[in-house]
Amino acid sequence: GAGVSQSPSNKVTEKGKDVELRCDPISGHTALYWYRQRLGQGLEFLIYFQGNSAPDKSGLPSDRFSAERTGESVSTLTIQRTQQEDSAVYLCASSAQGRSSYNEQFFGPGTRLTVL
Amino acid sequence: QKEVEQNSGPLSVPEGAIASLNCTYSDRVSQSFFWYRQYSGKSPELIMSIYSNGDKEDGRFTAQLNKASQYVSLLIRDSQPSDSATYLCAATQGGSEKLVFGKGMKLTVNP
């Protein structure tokens, strides 16, 4: 079946602009995660959705970052007033939580964000 | 101690050899562990998950979990040049569903 998809694959923006990143999880996966990977760095957790609720937002770096999920499906990560330090690959993952999957998370291809 | 620690390497092995990748973890993570492979410029790909003490084999890959010593390892037998990638160790953080990752180990398999 189809995996996790993300769009756009690349986004170049100017400092101070707002950006929206989209994630379509694997069909039927109830849990959705956003991570960030800066160049040469490890993966940093941003936010976790169970259904349409976000029980863990602890990784969002500032109030410029927000995310929502609708229909227990698509999620959008919004970054307002982008800064150069926001440049990174934003990765979305989903898992079939509540089943026998032990929370195996499957990643999408990522969105590479460059803030000029 | 960081939640998940991984020797950053790099590791270089000849084709056909066994590659051994190791990871240690703290009490702050739960008992679900994962190995991801990440090719340059690509996203992480799940290759192994392990939850119980002992070994788990899948093809050329074997994951080992030792809860007493708090380490998890990945063995790649008969290493191939196509195995050249960065390998990420991850664990579910205790009380949360998020994954915490090690910094990754870059593996190069030389033909």
CSV table of C-alpha atoms in Angstrom, one decimal:
chain,number,residue,atom,x,y,z
A,1,GLY,CA,0.0,0.0,0.0
A,2,ALA,CA,0.9,3.6,-0.2
A,3,GLY,CA,3.4,4.9,2.4
A,4,VAL,CA,3.5,8.3,4.2
A,5,SER,CA,3.5,11.2,1.7
A,6,GLN,CA,4.6,14.7,2.3
A,7,SER,CA,4.4,17.9,0.3
A,8,PRO,CA,6.1,19.9,-0.8
A,9,SER,CA,9.4,18.0,-1.2
A,10,ASN,CA,11.3,21.2,-1.2
A,11,LYS,CA,10.4,24.6,0.0
A,12,VAL,CA,12.6,27.8,-0.2
A,13,THR,CA,11.2,30.8,1.6
A,14,GLU,CA,12.4,34.2,2.8
A,15,LYS,CA,13.0,35.0,6.4
A,16,GLY,CA,9.8,36.2,8.0
A,17,LYS,CA,7.4,34.4,5.7
A,18,ASP,CA,5.0,31.7,6.9
A,19,VAL,CA,5.1,28.2,5.5
A,20,GLU,CA,2.8,25.2,5.6
A,21,LEU,CA,4.0,21.6,5.4
A,22,ARG,CA,1.6,18.7,4.7
A,23,CYS,CA,1.7,15.1,5.7
A,24,ASP,CA,-0.6,12.3,4.5
A,25,PRO,CA,-0.1,9.2,6.8
A,26,ILE,CA,-0.5,5.6,5.9
A,27,SER,CA,-4.2,4.8,5.6
A,28,GLY,CA,-5.6,3.6,8.9
A,29,HIS,CA,-2.7,4.8,11.0
A,30,THR,CA,-4.1,6.6,14.0
A,31,ALA,CA,-0.9,8.1,15.3
A,32,LEU,CA,1.1,10.8,13.4
A,33,TYR,CA,4.4,12.4,14.4
A,34,TRP,CA,6.5,15.3,13.2
A,35,TYR,CA,10.2,15.3,13.6
A,36,ARG,CA,12.9,17.7,12.4
A,37,GLN,CA,16.4,16.9,11.2
A,38,ARG,CA,18.9,19.7,10.8
A,39,LEU,CA,21.9,19.2,8.5
A,40,GLY,CA,24.3,16.7,10.0
A,41,GLN,CA,22.1,16.4,13.2
A,42,GLY,CA,19.9,13.8,14.7
A,43,LEU,CA,16.2,13.7,14.6
A,44,GLU,CA,14.3,15.9,17.0
A,45,PHE,CA,10.7,15.2,18.0
A,46,LEU,CA,8.2,18.1,17.4
A,47,ILE,CA,4.7,16.9,18.0
A,48,TYR,CA,2.6,13.7,18.2
A,49,PHE,CA,-1.1,13.3,17.2
A,50,GLN,CA,-3.4,10.5,18.4
A,51,GLY,CA,-6.4,10.8,16.1
A,52,ASN,CA,-7.0,14.6,15.8
A,53,SER,CA,-5.6,15.4,19.3
A,54,ALA,CA,-2.1,16.3,20.2
A,55,PRO,CA,-1.2,14.9,23.6
A,56,ASP,CA,2.4,15.7,23.2
A,57,LYS,CA,3.6,19.0,21.8
A,58,SER,CA,6.7,19.2,23.9
A,59,GLY,CA,9.1,19.3,21.0
A,60,LEU,CA,7.7,22.4,19.3
A,61,PRO,CA,10.6,24.9,19.6
A,62,SER,CA,8.6,28.1,19.8
A,63,ASP,CA,5.1,29.5,19.5
A,64,ARG,CA,5.9,30.2,15.8
A,65,PHE,CA,5.3,26.5,15.3
A,66,SER,CA,1.9,24.9,15.2
A,67,ALA,CA,0.3,21.8,13.8
A,68,GLU,CA,-3.1,20.4,13.3
A,69,ARG,CA,-4.6,17.2,12.1
A,70,THR,CA,-8.1,16.7,10.6
A,71,GLY,CA,-10.2,13.7,9.8
A,72,GLU,CA,-7.7,11.5,11.6
A,73,SER,CA,-5.7,11.8,8.4
A,74,VAL,CA,-3.9,14.8,7.0
A,75,SER,CA,-1.7,16.9,9.2
A,76,THR,CA,-0.3,20.4,8.5
A,77,LEU,CA,2.7,21.8,10.3
A,78,THR,CA,2.8,25.6,10.1
A,79,ILE,CA,5.8,27.8,10.8
A,80,GLN,CA,5.2,31.5,11.1
A,81,ARG,CA,7.7,34.2,10.6
A,82,THR,CA,10.4,31.7,9.5
A,83,GLN,CA,13.9,32.2,10.7
A,84,GLN,CA,17.1,30.8,9.2
A,85,GLU,CA,17.5,28.4,12.1
A,86,ASP,CA,14.2,26.8,10.9
A,87,SER,CA,16.1,25.4,7.9
A,88,ALA,CA,15.9,21.6,8.2
A,89,VAL,CA,14.3,18.5,6.8
A,90,TYR,CA,10.8,18.1,8.3
A,91,LEU,CA,9.8,14.5,8.6
A,92,CYS,CA,6.4,13.0,9.2
A,93,ALA,CA,5.9,9.5,10.5
A,94,SER,CA,2.8,7.4,11.2
A,95,SER,CA,2.1,4.3,13.2
A,96,ALA,CA,-0.9,1.9,13.6
A,97,GLN,CA,-1.1,2.6,17.4
A,98,GLY,CA,-3.4,0.5,19.4
A,99,ARG,CA,-2.8,-2.5,17.3
A,100,SER,CA,0.0,-5.1,17.6
A,101,SER,CA,2.5,-2.8,16.0
A,102,TYR,CA,4.3,-1.7,19.2
A,103,ASN,CA,4.4,1.7,17.8
A,104,GLU,CA,6.6,1.1,14.7
A,105,GLN,CA,6.8,4.4,13.0
A,106,PHE,CA,7.1,4.7,9.3
A,107,PHE,CA,8.6,7.9,7.8
A,108,GLY,CA,7.6,9.9,4.8
A,109,PRO,CA,10.2,11.4,2.4
A,110,GLY,CA,10.4,14.7,4.2
A,111,THR,CA,10.1,18.3,3.3
A,112,ARG,CA,13.4,20.2,2.9
A,113,LEU,CA,12.9,23.7,4.1
A,114,THR,CA,15.4,26.4,3.3
A,115,VAL,CA,15.0,29.9,4.8
A,116,LEU,CA,17.0,32.5,3.1
B,1,GLN,CA,23.5,10.4,30.3
B,2,LYS,CA,21.6,10.9,27.1
B,3,GLU,CA,18.5,8.8,26.6
B,4,VAL,CA,20.0,7.0,23.6
B,5,GLU,CA,23.7,7.0,22.9
B,6,GLN,CA,25.3,5.7,19.8
B,7,ASN,CA,28.9,5.8,18.9
B,8,SER,CA,29.0,8.2,15.9
B,9,GLY,CA,31.7,6.2,14.1
B,10,PRO,CA,32.2,6.1,11.2
B,11,LEU,CA,32.5,2.3,10.7
B,12,SER,CA,34.1,0.8,7.7
B,13,VAL,CA,34.0,-2.9,6.9
B,14,PRO,CA,34.9,-5.0,3.8
B,15,GLU,CA,32.2,-6.6,1.7
B,16,GLY,CA,31.1,-9.9,3.2
B,17,ALA,CA,32.1,-9.0,6.8
B,18,ILE,CA,29.9,-8.7,9.8
B,19,ALA,CA,29.1,-5.1,10.7
B,20,SER,CA,28.3,-4.5,14.4
B,21,LEU,CA,26.4,-1.4,15.5
B,22,ASN,CA,25.8,-0.6,19.2
B,23,CYS,CA,23.6,1.7,21.2
B,24,THR,CA,23.1,2.2,24.9
B,25,TYR,CA,20.1,3.7,26.6
B,26,SER,CA,19.1,5.3,29.9
B,27,ASP,CA,16.3,4.5,32.3
B,28,ARG,CA,14.3,7.3,30.7
B,29,VAL,CA,13.4,5.2,27.7
B,30,SER,CA,10.9,2.4,27.6
B,31,GLN,CA,11.5,-1.1,26.3
B,32,SER,CA,10.7,-0.6,22.6
B,33,PHE,CA,13.8,-0.3,20.4
B,34,PHE,CA,14.2,0.3,16.7
B,35,TRP,CA,16.9,0.4,14.1
B,36,TYR,CA,16.5,2.7,11.1
B,37,ARG,CA,18.6,3.0,8.0
B,38,GLN,CA,19.1,6.3,6.4
B,39,TYR,CA,20.7,6.7,3.0
B,40,SER,CA,22.2,10.1,2.2
B,41,GLY,CA,19.5,12.6,1.3
B,42,LYS,CA,16.7,10.2,2.2
B,43,SER,CA,14.4,9.7,5.1
B,44,PRO,CA,14.9,6.9,7.8
B,45,GLU,CA,13.7,3.5,6.9
B,46,LEU,CA,12.7,1.0,9.6
B,47,ILE,CA,14.7,-2.1,9.4
B,48,MET,CA,14.3,-3.8,12.8
B,49,SER,CA,12.2,-3.5,16.0
B,50,ILE,CA,12.9,-5.4,19.2
B,51,TYR,CA,11.0,-5.4,22.5
B,52,SER,CA,12.2,-8.6,24.3
B,53,ASN,CA,15.5,-9.5,25.7
B,54,GLY,CA,17.6,-11.6,23.4
B,55,ASP,CA,18.0,-11.8,19.6
B,56,LYS,CA,15.7,-11.2,16.7
B,57,GLU,CA,16.8,-12.2,13.2
B,58,ASP,CA,15.4,-11.0,9.9
B,59,GLY,CA,17.4,-12.0,6.9
B,60,ARG,CA,21.0,-10.7,7.2
B,61,PHE,CA,20.0,-8.5,10.1
B,62,THR,CA,20.0,-9.5,13.8
B,63,ALA,CA,19.0,-7.2,16.6
B,64,GLN,CA,20.1,-7.9,20.1
B,65,LEU,CA,18.6,-6.5,23.3
B,66,ASN,CA,20.2,-6.7,26.7
B,67,LYS,CA,18.0,-5.0,29.3
B,68,ALA,CA,20.4,-5.8,32.2
B,69,SER,CA,23.2,-3.9,30.5
B,70,GLN,CA,20.9,-1.4,28.7
B,71,TYR,CA,22.2,-1.9,25.3
B,72,VAL,CA,20.8,-2.8,21.9
B,73,SER,CA,22.8,-3.8,18.9
B,74,LEU,CA,22.4,-4.5,15.2
B,75,LEU,CA,24.5,-7.1,13.4
B,76,ILE,CA,24.6,-7.1,9.6
B,77,ARG,CA,26.0,-10.3,8.2
B,78,ASP,CA,27.5,-10.7,4.7
B,79,SER,CA,27.7,-6.9,4.5
B,80,GLN,CA,27.1,-5.5,1.0
B,81,PRO,CA,28.0,-2.1,-0.5
B,82,SER,CA,24.3,-1.3,-0.6
B,83,ASP,CA,24.3,-1.5,3.2
B,84,SER,CA,26.4,1.7,3.2
B,85,ALA,CA,24.2,4.2,5.1
B,86,THR,CA,23.7,5.9,8.4
B,87,TYR,CA,22.1,3.6,11.0
B,88,LEU,CA,20.0,5.2,13.7
B,89,CYS,CA,19.1,3.6,17.0
B,90,ALA,CA,15.8,4.8,18.5
B,91,ALA,CA,13.7,4.1,21.5
B,92,THR,CA,10.3,5.1,22.7
B,93,GLN,CA,10.6,7.6,25.6
B,94,GLY,CA,9.1,6.3,28.8
B,95,GLY,CA,5.6,7.5,29.3
B,96,SER,CA,5.4,8.9,25.7
B,97,GLU,CA,4.9,7.6,22.2
B,98,LYS,CA,7.7,9.7,20.7
B,99,LEU,CA,10.9,8.2,19.5
B,100,VAL,CA,14.3,9.5,20.8
B,101,PHE,CA,17.1,8.9,18.4
B,102,GLY,CA,20.8,8.4,18.7
B,103,LYS,CA,23.1,10.5,16.5
B,104,GLY,CA,23.6,7.7,14.1
B,105,MET,CA,26.5,5.6,12.9
B,106,LYS,CA,27.7,5.9,9.4
B,107,LEU,CA,28.6,2.6,7.9
B,108,THR,CA,30.7,2.1,4.7
B,109,VAL,CA,31.0,-1.3,3.2
B,110,ASN,CA,34.0,-1.5,0.9
B,111,PRO,CA,33.8,-3.7,-2.2
